[in-house]
CSV table of C-alpha atoms in Angstrom, one decimal:
chain,number,residue,atom,x,y,z
G,280,MET,CA,141.2,-96.0,-194.2
G,281,ILE,CA,142.6,-94.3,-197.2
G,282,GLU,CA,142.0,-90.6,-197.4
G,283,GLU,CA,142.9,-87.6,-199.5
G,284,LEU,CA,145.8,-85.8,-197.8
G,285,VAL,CA,145.9,-82.1,-197.1
G,286,ALA,CA,148.6,-79.4,-197.1
G,287,SER,CA,149.6,-80.1,-193.5
G,288,ASP,CA,150.6,-83.6,-194.5
G,289,ALA,CA,153.3,-82.4,-196.9
G,290,LEU,CA,156.3,-82.9,-194.6
G,291,ALA,CA,155.2,-86.4,-193.5
G,292,ALA,CA,154.6,-87.5,-197.1
G,293,ALA,CA,158.0,-86.1,-198.2
G,294,ALA,CA,159.7,-87.8,-195.3
G,295,LEU,CA,158.1,-91.2,-196.3
G,296,TRP,CA,159.1,-90.7,-199.9
G,297,THR,CA,162.6,-89.9,-198.9
G,298,LEU,CA,162.7,-93.0,-196.6
G,299,VAL,CA,161.7,-95.3,-199.4
G,300,GLY,CA,164.1,-93.8,-202.0
G,301,LEU,CA,161.5,-92.0,-204.2
G,302,THR,CA,163.0,-88.5,-204.1
G,303,ARG,CA,165.6,-87.1,-206.3
G,304,PRO,CA,167.7,-83.9,-205.7
G,305,TRP,CA,166.2,-82.1,-208.7
G,306,ASN,CA,162.6,-82.6,-207.5
G,307,ASP,CA,161.3,-80.9,-204.3
G,308,PRO,CA,158.9,-83.4,-202.8
G,309,VAL,CA,157.1,-80.9,-200.7
G,310,ALA,CA,156.4,-78.7,-203.8
G,311,ASP,CA,155.3,-81.9,-205.7
G,312,PHE,CA,152.9,-82.7,-202.9
G,313,THR,CA,151.6,-79.2,-202.7
G,314,ARG,CA,150.9,-79.0,-206.4
G,315,ALA,CA,149.0,-82.3,-206.3
G,316,VAL,CA,146.8,-81.5,-203.4
G,317,GLN,CA,146.0,-78.0,-204.7
G,318,GLY,CA,145.4,-79.1,-208.2
G,319,ALA,CA,141.9,-79.5,-209.6
G,320,THR,CA,142.7,-82.8,-211.3
G,321,SER,CA,145.1,-84.5,-208.8
G,322,THR,CA,145.5,-85.5,-205.2
G,323,VAL,CA,147.6,-87.5,-202.8
G,324,LEU,CA,145.9,-90.4,-201.1
G,325,GLY,CA,147.3,-91.6,-197.8
G,326,LEU,CA,147.0,-94.3,-195.3
G,327,ARG,CA,147.7,-93.9,-191.6
G,328,GLY,CA,148.6,-96.4,-188.9
G,329,ASP,CA,149.0,-95.4,-185.2
G,330,ASN,CA,148.6,-91.8,-186.2
G,331,GLU,CA,151.5,-91.9,-188.6
G,332,LEU,CA,151.5,-91.8,-192.4
G,333,VAL,CA,152.4,-95.3,-193.5
G,334,GLY,CA,151.5,-95.2,-197.2
G,335,THR,CA,150.8,-92.7,-200.0
G,336,VAL,CA,150.0,-92.6,-203.7
G,337,MET,CA,149.8,-89.4,-205.8
G,338,VAL,CA,147.2,-89.6,-208.6
G,339,GLY,CA,146.0,-87.3,-211.2
G,340,SER,CA,144.6,-86.9,-214.7
G,341,ASP,CA,146.0,-84.9,-217.6
G,342,GLY,CA,142.6,-84.9,-219.3
G,343,HIS,CA,143.4,-88.0,-221.4
G,344,ARG,CA,145.1,-90.5,-219.1
G,345,GLY,CA,145.5,-91.0,-215.4
G,346,TRP,CA,149.0,-90.9,-213.8
G,347,VAL,CA,150.4,-92.4,-210.6
G,348,TYR,CA,153.4,-91.2,-208.8
G,349,TYR,CA,155.0,-91.5,-205.3
G,350,LEU,CA,153.5,-94.9,-204.3
G,351,ALA,CA,155.2,-95.5,-201.0
G,352,VAL,CA,154.7,-97.9,-198.1
G,353,ARG,CA,156.8,-97.8,-194.9
G,354,PRO,CA,159.5,-100.5,-195.3
G,355,ALA,CA,158.3,-102.5,-192.3
G,356,LEU,CA,154.9,-102.8,-194.0
G,357,GLN,CA,155.9,-103.6,-197.5
G,358,GLY,CA,154.6,-106.9,-198.8
G,359,SER,CA,151.5,-106.6,-196.6
G,360,GLY,CA,149.2,-105.6,-199.4
G,361,LEU,CA,149.1,-101.9,-198.6
G,362,GLY,CA,150.7,-101.0,-201.9
G,363,ALA,CA,148.1,-102.9,-203.8
G,364,LEU,CA,145.3,-101.3,-201.7
G,365,LEU,CA,146.7,-97.8,-202.4
G,366,MET,CA,147.0,-98.6,-206.2
G,367,SER,CA,143.4,-99.8,-206.2
G,368,SER,CA,142.3,-96.6,-204.4
G,369,ALA,CA,144.2,-94.5,-207.0
G,370,GLU,CA,142.5,-96.5,-209.8
G,371,THR,CA,139.1,-96.0,-208.2
G,372,TRP,CA,139.8,-92.2,-207.9
G,373,LEU,CA,140.5,-92.1,-211.6
G,374,VAL,CA,137.5,-94.2,-212.6
G,375,GLU,CA,135.2,-91.9,-210.6
G,376,ARG,CA,136.5,-89.0,-212.7
G,377,GLY,CA,135.9,-90.8,-216.0
G,378,VAL,CA,139.5,-91.8,-216.7
G,379,GLU,CA,139.8,-95.1,-218.6
G,380,LYS,CA,143.6,-95.7,-218.6
G,381,VAL,CA,146.3,-95.2,-216.0
G,382,GLN,CA,150.0,-95.0,-216.5
G,383,LEU,CA,153.1,-94.7,-214.4
G,384,MET,CA,156.8,-94.6,-214.8
G,385,VAL,CA,159.3,-97.0,-213.2
G,386,ARG,CA,163.0,-96.6,-213.4
G,387,HIS,CA,164.5,-99.4,-215.5
G,388,THR,CA,166.8,-100.4,-212.6
G,389,SER,CA,163.9,-101.1,-210.3
G,390,GLU,CA,163.2,-104.8,-211.1
G,391,GLU,CA,161.5,-105.5,-207.8
G,392,VAL,CA,159.1,-102.5,-208.4
G,393,LEU,CA,158.4,-103.7,-211.9
G,394,GLY,CA,157.5,-107.1,-210.5
G,395,PHE,CA,155.0,-105.5,-208.0
G,396,TYR,CA,153.2,-103.7,-210.8
G,397,GLU,CA,153.2,-106.8,-213.1
G,398,HIS,CA,151.5,-108.7,-210.2
G,399,LEU,CA,148.8,-106.0,-210.3
G,400,ASP,CA,148.3,-106.6,-214.1
G,401,TYR,CA,150.3,-103.6,-215.3
G,402,GLU,CA,152.3,-104.2,-218.4
G,403,VAL,CA,155.2,-102.6,-220.1
G,404,ALA,CA,154.0,-100.2,-222.8
G,405,ASP,CA,155.9,-100.0,-226.0
G,406,VAL,CA,156.7,-96.3,-225.6
G,407,ARG,CA,159.6,-94.1,-224.7
G,408,VAL,CA,159.4,-91.2,-222.3
G,409,LEU,CA,161.2,-88.1,-223.5
G,410,ALA,CA,162.0,-85.3,-221.2
G,411,LYS,CA,163.4,-81.8,-221.4
G,412,TRP,CA,164.1,-79.3,-218.6
G,413,ILE,CA,162.3,-76.1,-219.4
G,414,SER,CA,162.5,-74.2,-216.1
G,415,PRO,CA,165.4,-71.7,-215.8
G,416,ASN,CA,165.9,-73.0,-212.2
G,417,THR,CA,167.1,-76.4,-213.3
């Protein structure tokens, strides 16, 4: 059963994200998790197996579009359909909040990940993502 995770799940989620290679040195995954579960327009959905976190997806809305981050499934369970189930749950979460479009970012070097999303009917959008660090801590 997929459920909304709570603050006490932060370390388990961060460990899973690290295990599957989603974390980067400049992003604190625990802080990312905490912001999402404390936010009014975001959450982290999780799936447990044998009392351990086996899958997650962070989902939220910016008021215009839905966004998905940190889709993760334990390596031993990848290819079992859990990733698709988590994405479907994230899409349902957004639809229930009136969101009509969902977007996500995939690193251009992640061909296998791109194939997964294409299988779920996601398509490459003709846009470029621009970024700028604005925090004095980065």
